[in-house]
Amino acid sequence: MILKCIAVDDEPLALDIIEDYVSKVPFLELVKRTENAIEALQLVQAGGIDLVFLDIQMPDLTGIQFLKIASGKANYILTTAYSQYALESYDLNVSDYLLKPIAFDRFYKAVEKVRNQLLKSEPVAATAPEPVAPQNNNHTNAPVQDFIFVKTEHKIQKIQLDDILYIEGLKDYISIFTKTERIITLQNMKKMEETLPKGEFIRVHKSYIIALDKIESIERSRILIAGKIIPIGDTYRDEFFKLIDGKNI
């Protein structure tokens, strides 16, 4: 897969660096470098651009304004000397955020992440059939979801679903407790509940979502996971025990 890119920055030296870095990456093709954000926006809206390297501080149109107008018609990596825009940019679903001066290894990591995300979203080419388990009648063709991406303070972090023990909702953010760490993200419980696959995760309290396969024991209105006692709320009790009953032997 070759990613068609444009670089947008009002500093010619910054454009020189991006152009040099792009030339070193086999799966990148620089279609255009420009100091004119309006010109770049027109190129993106015309289609055919996979990735935009976008500066934030530009005279006619800031990078944040560019993102809001473009409405996600490409993937974006922001390039800036200012870290204070990181959180706002992640709310606009940028792929990465590179602080100037940009090191090549950090640049490569960012573009490789974009490429991997696009490869995963590509339809799989038809191949010779392989032996499979007996078929059932549910032909959804839905991809198996085994990870999620969450926005933390300075990055977008990938989390394997199998690593998640439980999720705790706090006032303005949530904490995701995994086998090895606690990850804090600006998110709400409803959105997280909708994102996680049904049947593997269930909300048991206004403040808790749990991974079913991580339950160690259930006693009355309490669940034990990795030494943590999690309450079962009255609103969620019936649905939870109905699901548990279906798994009893």
Coordinates of N, CA and C in Angstrom, one line a residue:
M1 N 0.8 -1.2 0.0 CA 0.0 0.0 0.0 C 0.9 1.2 0.0
I2 N 0.6 2.1 -1.0 CA 1.3 3.4 -1.0 C 0.4 4.5 -0.6
L3 N 0.8 5.3 0.4 CA 0.0 6.4 0.9 C 0.3 7.7 0.2
K4 N -0.7 8.3 -0.4 CA -0.5 9.6 -1.1 C -0.6 10.7 0.0
C5 N 0.5 11.5 0.0 CA 0.5 12.5 1.1 C 0.6 13.9 0.6
I6 N 0.2 14.9 1.4 CA 0.6 16.3 1.2 C 1.1 16.8 2.5
A7 N 2.0 17.8 2.4 CA 2.6 18.5 3.6 C 2.2 20.0 3.5
V8 N 1.6 20.5 4.7 CA 1.1 21.8 4.7 C 1.8 22.5 5.9
D9 N 2.5 23.6 5.6 CA 3.2 24.3 6.6 C 3.6 25.7 6.0
D10 N 3.6 26.7 6.8 CA 4.0 28.0 6.3 C 5.5 28.3 6.5
E11 N 6.2 27.3 7.0 CA 7.6 27.4 7.1 C 8.3 26.5 6.0
P12 N 9.0 27.1 5.1 CA 9.7 26.2 4.0 C 10.6 25.2 4.6
L13 N 11.4 25.6 5.7 CA 12.3 24.6 6.3 C 11.6 23.4 6.8
A14 N 10.4 23.6 7.4 CA 9.6 22.5 8.0 C 9.2 21.6 6.8
L15 N 8.8 22.2 5.7 CA 8.4 21.4 4.5 C 9.5 20.6 4.0
D16 N 10.7 21.2 4.0 CA 11.9 20.5 3.5 C 12.2 19.2 4.4
I17 N 12.0 19.3 5.7 CA 12.2 18.2 6.6 C 11.2 17.1 6.3
I18 N 9.9 17.5 6.2 CA 8.9 16.5 5.9 C 9.1 15.8 4.5
E19 N 9.5 16.6 3.5 CA 9.8 16.0 2.2 C 10.9 15.1 2.2
D20 N 12.0 15.4 3.0 CA 13.1 14.5 3.1 C 12.7 13.2 3.8
Y21 N 11.9 13.3 4.9 CA 11.5 12.1 5.6 C 10.6 11.2 4.8
V22 N 9.7 11.9 4.1 CA 8.8 11.1 3.2 C 9.6 10.3 2.2
S23 N 10.6 10.9 1.6 CA 11.4 10.3 0.6 C 12.2 9.0 1.1
K24 N 12.3 8.9 2.4 CA 13.0 7.8 3.0 C 12.1 6.6 3.4
V25 N 10.8 6.8 3.2 CA 9.8 5.8 3.6 C 9.2 5.2 2.3
P26 N 9.4 3.9 2.1 CA 9.0 3.3 0.8 C 7.5 3.4 0.5
F27 N 6.6 3.4 1.6 CA 5.2 3.3 1.4 C 4.5 4.7 1.4
L28 N 5.3 5.8 1.3 CA 4.8 7.2 1.2 C 5.1 7.8 -0.1
E29 N 4.2 8.6 -0.7 CA 4.4 9.3 -1.9 C 3.9 10.8 -1.6
L30 N 4.8 11.7 -1.7 CA 4.5 13.1 -1.5 C 3.9 13.7 -2.8
V31 N 2.6 13.9 -2.8 CA 1.9 14.5 -3.9 C 2.1 16.0 -4.0
K32 N 2.1 16.7 -2.9 CA 2.2 18.1 -2.9 C 2.8 18.6 -1.6
R33 N 3.6 19.6 -1.6 CA 4.0 20.4 -0.5 C 3.6 21.8 -0.7
T34 N 3.0 22.4 0.3 CA 2.5 23.8 0.1 C 2.5 24.6 1.4
E35 N 2.6 25.9 1.2 CA 2.5 26.8 2.3 C 1.1 27.4 2.4
N36 N 0.3 27.0 1.4 CA -1.1 27.6 1.3 C -2.1 26.6 1.8
A37 N -2.7 26.8 3.0 CA -3.6 25.9 3.6 C -4.9 25.8 2.8
I38 N -5.3 26.8 2.1 CA -6.5 26.8 1.3 C -6.3 25.9 0.1
E39 N -5.2 25.9 -0.5 CA -4.9 25.0 -1.6 C -4.9 23.6 -1.1
A40 N -4.3 23.3 0.0 CA -4.2 22.0 0.6 C -5.6 21.5 0.9
L41 N -6.5 22.3 1.4 CA -7.9 21.9 1.7 C -8.6 21.5 0.5
Q42 N -8.4 22.3 -0.6 CA -9.1 21.9 -1.9 C -8.6 20.6 -2.4
L43 N -7.3 20.3 -2.2 CA -6.8 19.0 -2.6 C -7.4 17.8 -1.8
V44 N -7.5 18.0 -0.5 CA -8.1 17.0 0.4 C -9.6 16.8 0.0
Q45 N -10.3 17.9 -0.2 CA -11.7 17.7 -0.5 C -12.0 17.1 -1.9
A46 N -11.0 17.2 -2.8 CA -11.2 16.6 -4.1 C -11.0 15.1 -4.0
G47 N -10.4 14.6 -2.9 CA -10.3 13.2 -2.8 C -8.9 12.6 -3.3
G48 N -8.6 11.4 -2.9 CA -7.4 10.8 -3.3 C -6.2 11.0 -2.5
I49 N -6.3 11.8 -1.4 CA -5.2 12.0 -0.5 C -5.4 11.1 0.8
D50 N -4.4 10.3 1.1 CA -4.5 9.4 2.2 C -4.0 10.0 3.5
L51 N -3.0 10.9 3.4 CA -2.4 11.4 4.7 C -2.0 12.8 4.5
V52 N -2.2 13.7 5.5 CA -1.9 15.1 5.5 C -1.0 15.4 6.7
F53 N 0.2 15.9 6.4 CA 1.1 16.4 7.5 C 0.7 17.9 7.6
L54 N 0.1 18.3 8.8 CA -0.5 19.6 8.9 C 0.0 20.4 10.1
D55 N 0.5 21.6 9.7 CA 1.0 22.5 10.8 C -0.3 23.1 11.4
I56 N -0.2 23.5 12.7 CA -1.3 24.2 13.4 C -1.3 25.7 13.2
Q57 N -0.1 26.3 13.4 CA -0.1 27.8 13.4 C 0.2 28.2 12.0
M58 N -0.9 28.6 11.2 CA -0.7 29.1 9.9 C -1.6 30.3 9.7
P59 N -1.2 31.3 8.9 CA -1.9 32.6 8.9 C -3.3 32.6 8.4
D60 N -3.6 32.0 7.3 CA -5.0 32.1 6.7 C -6.0 31.1 7.4
L61 N -5.5 29.9 7.7 CA -6.3 28.9 8.2 C -5.5 28.0 9.2
T62 N -5.9 28.0 10.4 CA -5.1 27.2 11.4 C -5.4 25.7 11.1
G63 N -4.5 24.9 11.7 CA -4.6 23.4 11.5 C -5.9 22.9 12.1
I64 N -6.3 23.5 13.2 CA -7.6 23.1 13.9 C -8.8 23.4 13.0
Q65 N -8.8 24.6 12.4 CA -9.8 25.0 11.5 C -9.9 24.2 10.3
F66 N -8.7 23.8 9.8 CA -8.5 22.9 8.6 C -9.2 21.6 8.9
L67 N -9.0 21.0 10.1 CA -9.5 19.7 10.4 C -11.0 19.8 10.5
K68 N -11.6 20.9 11.1 CA -13.0 21.0 11.2 C -13.7 21.1 9.9
I69 N -13.1 21.8 8.9 CA -13.7 22.0 7.6 C -13.6 20.7 6.8
A70 N -12.4 20.1 6.9 CA -12.1 18.9 6.0 C -13.0 17.7 6.4
S71 N -13.5 17.7 7.7 CA -14.4 16.6 8.2 C -13.9 15.2 7.9
G72 N -12.6 15.0 8.2 CA -12.1 13.6 8.2 C -11.9 13.0 6.8
K73 N -11.7 13.8 5.7 CA -11.6 13.2 4.4 C -10.2 12.6 4.1
A74 N -9.4 12.6 5.1 CA -8.0 12.0 5.0 C -7.6 11.6 6.4
N75 N -6.4 11.1 6.5 CA -5.8 10.9 7.9 C -4.8 12.0 8.1
Y76 N -4.7 12.4 9.4 CA -3.9 13.6 9.7 C -2.9 13.4 10.7
I77 N -1.7 13.9 10.5 CA -0.6 13.9 11.5 C -0.3 15.4 11.7
L78 N -0.5 15.9 12.9 CA -0.2 17.3 13.1 C 1.3 17.5 13.4
T79 N 1.8 18.6 12.9 CA 3.2 18.9 13.1 C 3.3 20.3 13.7
T80 N 3.8 20.5 14.9 CA 3.7 21.8 15.5 C 4.8 21.9 16.6
A81 N 5.1 23.1 16.9 CA 6.0 23.4 18.0 C 5.3 23.6 19.4
Y82 N 4.0 23.5 19.3 CA 3.2 23.9 20.5 C 2.4 22.6 21.0
S83 N 2.6 22.2 22.2 CA 2.0 21.0 22.8 C 0.6 21.3 23.3
Q84 N 0.2 22.5 23.5 CA -1.1 22.8 24.1 C -2.3 22.4 23.3
Y85 N -2.1 22.1 22.0 CA -3.2 21.8 21.1 C -3.4 20.3 21.1
A86 N -2.7 19.5 21.8 CA -2.7 18.0 21.7 C -4.1 17.5 22.0
L87 N -4.7 17.9 23.1 CA -6.0 17.4 23.5 C -7.1 17.7 22.5
E88 N -7.1 19.0 22.1 CA -8.1 19.4 21.1 C -8.0 18.7 19.8
S89 N -6.8 18.4 19.4 CA -6.6 17.7 18.1 C -7.1 16.3 18.2
Y90 N -6.8 15.6 19.3 CA -7.3 14.3 19.5 C -8.8 14.2 19.5
D91 N -9.5 15.2 19.9 CA -11.0 15.3 19.8 C -11.4 15.3 18.4
L92 N -10.5 15.8 17.5 CA -10.8 15.8 16.1 C -10.3 14.6 15.3
N93 N -9.9 13.6 16.1 CA -9.5 12.3 15.5 C -8.3 12.3 14.6
V94 N -7.3 13.1 15.0 CA -6.0 13.0 14.2 C -5.3 11.7 14.6
S95 N -4.5 11.2 13.6 CA -3.8 10.0 13.8 C -2.6 10.1 14.8
D96 N -1.9 11.3 14.7 CA -0.8 11.5 15.6 C -0.5 12.9 15.7
Y97 N 0.4 13.3 16.7 CA 0.7 14.7 17.0 C 2.2 14.7 17.2
L98 N 3.0 15.4 16.2 CA 4.4 15.4 16.3 C 4.9 16.8 16.7
L99 N 5.7 16.8 17.7 CA 6.2 18.1 18.2 C 7.6 18.4 17.4
K100 N 7.7 19.6 16.9 CA 8.9 20.1 16.3 C 10.0 20.4 17.4
P101 N 11.3 20.1 17.1 CA 11.8 19.5 15.9 C 11.5 18.0 15.9
I102 N 11.1 17.5 14.7 CA 10.6 16.1 14.6 C 11.8 15.2 14.3
A103 N 12.0 14.2 15.1 CA 13.0 13.1 14.9 C 12.4 12.1 13.9
F104 N 13.3 11.6 13.0 CA 12.9 10.7 12.0 C 12.2 9.4 12.6
D105 N 12.8 8.9 13.7 CA 12.2 7.6 14.2 C 10.8 7.9 14.7
R106 N 10.5 9.1 15.3 CA 9.2 9.4 15.7 C 8.2 9.6 14.5
F107 N 8.8 10.2 13.5 CA 8.0 10.4 12.2 C 7.6 9.0 11.6
Y108 N 8.6 8.1 11.6 CA 8.3 6.8 11.0 C 7.3 6.0 11.8
K109 N 7.4 6.1 13.1 CA 6.4 5.4 14.0 C 5.0 6.0 13.7
A110 N 4.8 7.3 13.5 CA 3.5 7.9 13.3 C 2.9 7.4 11.9
V111 N 3.8 7.4 10.8 CA 3.2 7.0 9.5 C 3.0 5.6 9.4
E112 N 3.8 4.8 10.2 CA 3.5 3.3 10.2 C 2.2 3.0 10.9
K113 N 1.9 3.8 11.9 CA 0.6 3.6 12.6 C -0.6 3.8 11.6
V114 N -0.5 4.9 10.9 CA -1.5 5.2 9.9 C -1.6 4.1 8.9
R115 N -0.5 3.7 8.3 CA -0.5 2.6 7.3 C -1.2 1.3 7.9
N116 N -0.8 0.9 9.1 CA -1.4 -0.3 9.7 C -2.9 -0.2 9.9
Q117 N -3.3 1.0 10.3 CA -4.8 1.2 10.5 C -5.5 1.1 9.2
L118 N -4.9 1.6 8.1 CA -5.6 1.6 6.8 C -5.5 0.1 6.2
L119 N -4.4 -0.6 6.5 CA -4.4 -2.0 6.0 C -5.5 -2.8 6.7
K120 N -5.7 -2.6 8.0 CA -6.7 -3.3 8.7 C -8.1 -3.0 8.2
S121 N -8.3 -1.8 7.7 CA -9.6 -1.5 7.2 C -9.9 -1.9 5.7
E122 N -8.8 -2.3 5.0 CA -8.9 -2.7 3.6 C -9.7 -4.0 3.5
P123 N -10.6 -4.2 2.5 CA -11.2 -5.5 2.3 C -10.2 -6.6 2.0
V124 N -10.3 -7.8 2.5 CA -9.4 -8.8 2.3 C -9.6 -9.4 0.9
A125 N -8.5 -9.5 0.1 CA -8.6 -10.1 -1.2 C -9.1 -11.5 -1.2
A126 N -9.8 -12.0 -2.2 CA -10.3 -13.3 -2.3 C -9.1 -14.3 -2.5
T127 N -9.1 -15.4 -1.7 CA -8.0 -16.4 -1.8 C -8.6 -17.7 -1.8
A128 N -7.8 -18.7 -2.1 CA -8.3 -20.1 -2.1 C -8.9 -20.4 -0.7
P129 N -10.0 -21.1 -0.6 CA -10.6 -21.4 0.7 C -9.7 -22.3 1.5
E130 N -9.7 -22.0 2.8 CA -9.0 -22.8 3.8 C -10.0 -23.6 4.6
P131 N -9.5 -24.7 5.2 CA -10.4 -25.5 6.1 C -10.9 -24.6 7.2
V132 N -12.2 -24.6 7.5 CA -12.8 -23.8 8.5 C -13.7 -24.7 9.4
A133 N -14.0 -24.1 10.5 CA -15.0 -24.8 11.4 C -16.3 -24.9 10.7
P134 N -17.2 -25.8 11.2 CA -18.5 -26.0 10.6 C -19.2 -24.6 10.6
Q135 N -19.9 -24.4 9.5 CA -20.6 -23.1 9.3 C -21.9 -23.0 10.1
N136 N -22.2 -21.8 10.5 CA -23.5 -21.5 11.1 C -24.3 -20.6 10.1
N137 N -25.5 -20.2 10.5 CA -26.3 -19.5 9.6 C -26.2 -18.0 9.8
N138 N -25.2 -17.5 10.6 CA -25.0 -16.1 10.9 C -23.9 -15.6 10.0
H139 N -24.2 -15.1 8.8 CA -23.2 -14.6 7.9 C -23.1 -13.0 8.0
T140 N -22.5 -12.5 9.0 CA -22.4 -11.1 9.2 C -21.2 -10.5 8.5
N141 N -20.2 -11.2 8.3 CA -18.9 -10.7 7.7 C -18.3 -9.6 8.5
A142 N -18.7 -9.5 9.8 CA -18.1 -8.5 10.7 C -16.7 -8.9 11.1
P143 N -15.8 -7.9 11.1 CA -14.4 -8.3 11.6 C -14.4 -8.5 13.1
V144 N -13.5 -9.3 13.5 CA -13.4 -9.6 14.9 C -12.7 -8.4 15.6
Q145 N -13.3 -7.9 16.6 CA -12.7 -6.7 17.3 C -11.9 -7.3 18.5
D146 N -10.6 -7.0 18.5 CA -9.8 -7.5 19.6 C -9.0 -6.4 20.2
F147 N -9.2 -5.2 19.9 CA -8.5 -4.0 20.5 C -9.4 -2.8 20.3
I148 N -9.0 -1.8 21.1 CA -9.6 -0.4 20.9 C -8.5 0.6 21.0
F149 N -8.7 1.8 20.5 CA -7.8 2.9 20.7 C -8.5 3.9 21.6
V150 N -7.7 4.5 22.6 CA -8.3 5.5 23.5 C -7.3 6.7 23.5
K151 N -7.8 7.9 23.7 CA -7.0 9.1 23.7 C -6.6 9.3 25.2
T152 N -5.3 9.3 25.4 CA -4.8 9.7 26.7 C -4.3 11.2 26.6
E153 N -3.5 11.6 27.6 CA -3.2 13.0 27.6 C -2.3 13.5 26.4
H154 N -1.4 12.6 26.0 CA -0.5 13.1 25.0 C -0.4 12.1 23.8
K155 N -1.3 11.1 23.7 CA -1.2 10.1 22.6 C -2.5 9.3 22.5
I156 N -2.6 8.6 21.4 CA -3.7 7.6 21.3 C -3.1 6.3 21.5
Q157 N -3.7 5.6 22.5 CA -3.1 4.3 23.0 C -4.0 3.1 22.5
K158 N -3.3 2.1 22.0 CA -4.0 0.8 21.7 C -4.1 -0.1 22.9
I159 N -5.3 -0.6 23.1 CA -5.5 -1.5 24.3 C -6.1 -2.8 23.7
Q160 N -5.4 -3.9 24.0 CA -6.0 -5.2 23.7 C -7.2 -5.5 24.6
L161 N -8.3 -5.9 24.0 CA -9.5 -6.2 24.8 C -9.3 -7.3 25.9
D162 N -8.5 -8.3 25.5 CA -8.2 -9.4 26.4 C -7.4 -8.9 27.7
D163 N -6.8 -7.7 27.6 CA -6.0 -7.2 28.7 C -6.9 -6.5 29.7
I164 N -8.1 -6.1 29.3 CA -9.0 -5.2 30.2 C -9.6 -6.1 31.3
L165 N -9.5 -5.6 32.5 CA -10.1 -6.3 33.6 C -11.5 -5.6 33.9
Y166 N -11.5 -4.3 34.1 CA -12.7 -3.6 34.3 C -12.5 -2.1 34.0
I167 N -13.6 -1.3 33.9 CA -13.5 0.1 33.6 C -14.3 0.8 34.6
E168 N -13.7 1.9 35.2 CA -14.4 2.7 36.2 C -14.6 4.1 35.7
G169 N -15.9 4.5 35.8 CA -16.2 5.9 35.4 C -16.1 6.9 36.5
L170 N -15.4 8.0 36.2 CA -15.2 9.0 37.2 C -16.0 10.3 36.7
K171 N -15.7 11.4 37.3 CA -16.5 12.6 37.0 C -16.4 13.0 35.5
D172 N -15.2 13.3 35.0 CA -15.0 13.8 33.7 C -14.2 12.8 32.8
Y173 N -13.9 11.7 33.3 CA -13.1 10.7 32.5 C -13.3 9.3 33.0
I174 N -12.7 8.4 32.4 CA -12.8 7.0 32.9 C -11.4 6.4 33.1
S175 N -11.3 5.4 33.9 CA -10.1 4.7 34.1 C -10.3 3.2 33.6
I176 N -9.3 2.8 32.7 CA -9.4 1.5 32.2 C -8.3 0.7 32.9
F177 N -8.7 -0.3 33.7 CA -7.7 -1.2 34.4 C -7.4 -2.4 33.6
T178 N -6.2 -2.6 33.3 CA -5.7 -3.8 32.5 C -4.9 -4.7 33.4
K179 N -4.4 -5.7 32.9 CA -3.6 -6.7 33.6 C -2.3 -6.0 34.1
T180 N -1.8 -4.9 33.5 CA -0.5 -4.4 33.8 C -0.6 -2.9 34.2
E181 N -1.7 -2.2 33.9 CA -1.6 -0.7 34.1 C -3.0 -0.2 34.2
R182 N -3.1 1.1 34.7 CA -4.3 1.9 34.7 C -4.2 3.0 33.6
I183 N -5.2 3.1 32.7 CA -5.1 4.1 31.6 C -6.3 5.0 31.8
I184 N -6.0 6.3 31.9 CA -7.0 7.3 32.1 C -7.3 8.0 30.7
T185 N -8.6 8.2 30.4 CA -8.9 8.8 29.1 C -10.2 9.7 29.3
L186 N -10.2 10.8 28.6 CA -11.4 11.6 28.6 C -12.5 11.0 27.7
Q187 N -13.4 10.3 28.3 CA -14.4 9.5 27.6 C -15.6 9.4 28.6
N188 N -16.7 9.0 28.1 CA -17.8 8.7 29.0 C -18.2 7.3 28.9
M189 N -18.9 6.8 30.0 CA -19.2 5.4 30.1 C -20.1 4.9 29.0
K190 N -21.1 5.7 28.6 CA -22.0 5.3 27.6 C -21.3 5.0 26.2
K191 N -20.4 5.9 25.9 CA -19.7 5.7 24.6 C -18.8 4.5 24.7
M192 N -18.1 4.3 25.9 CA -17.3 3.1 26.0 C -18.2 1.8 26.0
E193 N -19.3 1.9 26.6 CA -20.2 0.7 26.6 C -20.6 0.3 25.2
E194 N -20.9 1.3 24.4 CA -21.3 1.1 23.0 C -20.1 0.6 22.2
T195 N -18.9 0.9 22.5 CA -17.7 0.5 21.7 C -17.3 -0.9 22.0
L196 N -17.4 -1.3 23.2 CA -17.0 -2.7 23.6 C -17.9 -3.7 23.1
P197 N -17.4 -4.9 22.7 CA -18.2 -6.0 22.1 C -19.2 -6.5 23.2
K198 N -20.5 -6.7 22.8 CA -21.5 -7.3 23.6 C -21.1 -8.7 23.9
G199 N -21.5 -9.2 25.0 CA -21.2 -10.6 25.3 C -19.9 -10.8 26.0
E200 N -19.0 -9.9 25.8 CA -17.6 -10.0 26.4 C -17.5 -9.0 27.6
F201 N -18.2 -7.8 27.4 CA -18.2 -6.8 28.5 C -19.6 -6.5 28.8
I202 N -19.9 -6.1 30.1 CA -21.2 -5.7 30.5 C -21.1 -4.6 31.5
R203 N -22.0 -3.7 31.5 CA -22.1 -2.7 32.5 C -22.9 -3.2 33.7
V204 N -22.3 -3.1 34.9 CA -22.9 -3.7 36.1 C -23.3 -2.6 37.1
H205 N -22.9 -1.4 36.8 CA -23.1 -0.3 37.8 C -23.0 1.0 37.0
K206 N -23.5 2.1 37.4 CA -23.4 3.3 36.7 C -21.9 3.7 36.5
S207 N -21.0 3.2 37.4 CA -19.6 3.5 37.4 C -18.7 2.4 37.0
Y208 N -19.3 1.3 36.6 CA -18.4 0.1 36.3 C -18.9 -0.7 35.0
I209 N -17.9 -1.0 34.2 CA -18.1 -2.0 33.1 C -17.0 -3.1 33.4
I210 N -17.4 -4.3 33.3 CA -16.5 -5.4 33.6 C -16.3 -6.3 32.4
A211 N -15.1 -7.0 32.3 CA -14.9 -8.1 31.4 C -15.4 -9.4 32.0
L212 N -16.4 -10.0 31.3 CA -17.0 -11.2 31.9 C -16.0 -12.3 32.2
D213 N -15.0 -12.5 31.3 CA -14.1 -13.6 31.6 C -13.1 -13.3 32.6
K214 N -13.1 -12.1 33.2 CA -12.2 -11.8 34.3 C -12.8 -11.9 35.7
I215 N -14.1 -12.3 35.7 CA -14.8 -12.4 37.0 C -14.2 -13.6 37.7
E216 N -13.8 -13.4 39.0 CA -13.3 -14.5 39.8 C -14.4 -15.1 40.7
S217 N -15.3 -14.3 41.2 CA -16.4 -14.8 41.9 C -17.5 -13.7 42.0
I218 N -18.7 -14.2 42.4 CA -19.9 -13.3 42.5 C -20.6 -13.7 43.9
E219 N -20.7 -12.7 44.7 CA -21.4 -12.9 46.0 C -22.4 -11.8 46.3
R220 N -23.7 -12.2 46.2 CA -24.8 -11.3 46.4 C -24.7 -10.2 45.4
S221 N -24.4 -9.0 45.8 CA -24.4 -7.9 44.9 C -23.0 -7.4 44.6
R222 N -22.0 -8.3 44.7 CA -20.6 -7.9 44.6 C -19.9 -8.9 43.6
I223 N -19.0 -8.3 42.8 CA -18.2 -9.1 41.9 C -16.7 -8.9 42.3
L224 N -16.0 -9.9 42.2 CA -14.5 -9.9 42.5 C -13.7 -10.1 41.2
I225 N -12.9 -9.1 40.9 CA -12.0 -9.1 39.8 C -10.6 -8.6 40.2
A226 N -9.6 -9.5 40.1 CA -8.3 -9.1 40.4 C -8.2 -8.4 41.8
G227 N -8.9 -8.9 42.8 CA -8.8 -8.4 44.1 C -9.7 -7.2 44.3
K228 N -10.3 -6.7 43.3 CA -11.2 -5.5 43.4 C -12.7 -5.9 43.5
I229 N -13.3 -5.4 44.5 CA -14.8 -5.7 44.8 C -15.6 -4.6 44.0
I230 N -16.4 -5.1 43.1 CA -17.2 -4.2 42.2 C -18.7 -4.4 42.5
P231 N -19.4 -3.3 42.9 CA -20.8 -3.5 43.2 C -21.7 -3.7 41.9
I232 N -22.8 -4.4 42.1 CA -23.8 -4.5 41.1 C -24.9 -3.6 41.4
G233 N -25.2 -2.6 40.5 CA -26.2 -1.6 40.7 C -27.6 -2.2 40.4
D234 N -28.6 -1.7 41.1 CA -30.0 -2.2 40.9 C -30.4 -2.1 39.5
T235 N -30.1 -1.1 38.8 CA -30.5 -0.9 37.4 C -30.0 -2.0 36.5
Y236 N -28.8 -2.5 36.8 CA -28.1 -3.4 35.9 C -28.2 -4.9 36.4
R237 N -28.8 -5.1 37.6 CA -28.8 -6.4 38.2 C -29.5 -7.5 37.3
D238 N -30.7 -7.3 36.9 CA -31.4 -8.3 36.1 C -30.7 -8.7 34.9
E239 N -30.2 -7.7 34.1 CA -29.5 -8.1 32.8 C -28.3 -8.9 33.1
F240 N -27.5 -8.5 34.2 CA -26.3 -9.1 34.5 C -26.5 -10.6 34.9
F241 N -27.5 -10.8 35.8 CA -27.7 -12.2 36.3 C -28.4 -13.1 35.2
K242 N -29.1 -12.5 34.3 CA -29.7 -13.2 33.1 C -28.5 -13.7 32.3
L243 N -27.5 -12.8 32.0 CA -26.4 -13.3 31.2 C -25.6 -14.3 32.0
I244 N -25.4 -14.2 33.3 CA -24.6 -15.1 34.0 C -25.3 -16.5 34.1
D245 N -26.6 -16.5 34.2 CA -27.4 -17.7 34.3 C -27.3 -18.5 33.0
G246 N -27.1 -17.7 31.9 CA -27.0 -18.4 30.6 C -25.6 -19.1 30.4
K247 N -24.7 -18.8 31.3 CA -23.4 -19.4 31.2 C -23.1 -20.4 32.3
N248 N -24.1 -20.6 33.2 CA -24.0 -21.6 34.3 C -24.1 -23.0 33.8
I249 N -23.4 -23.9 34.5 CA -23.5 -25.3 34.2 C -24.0 -26.1 35.4

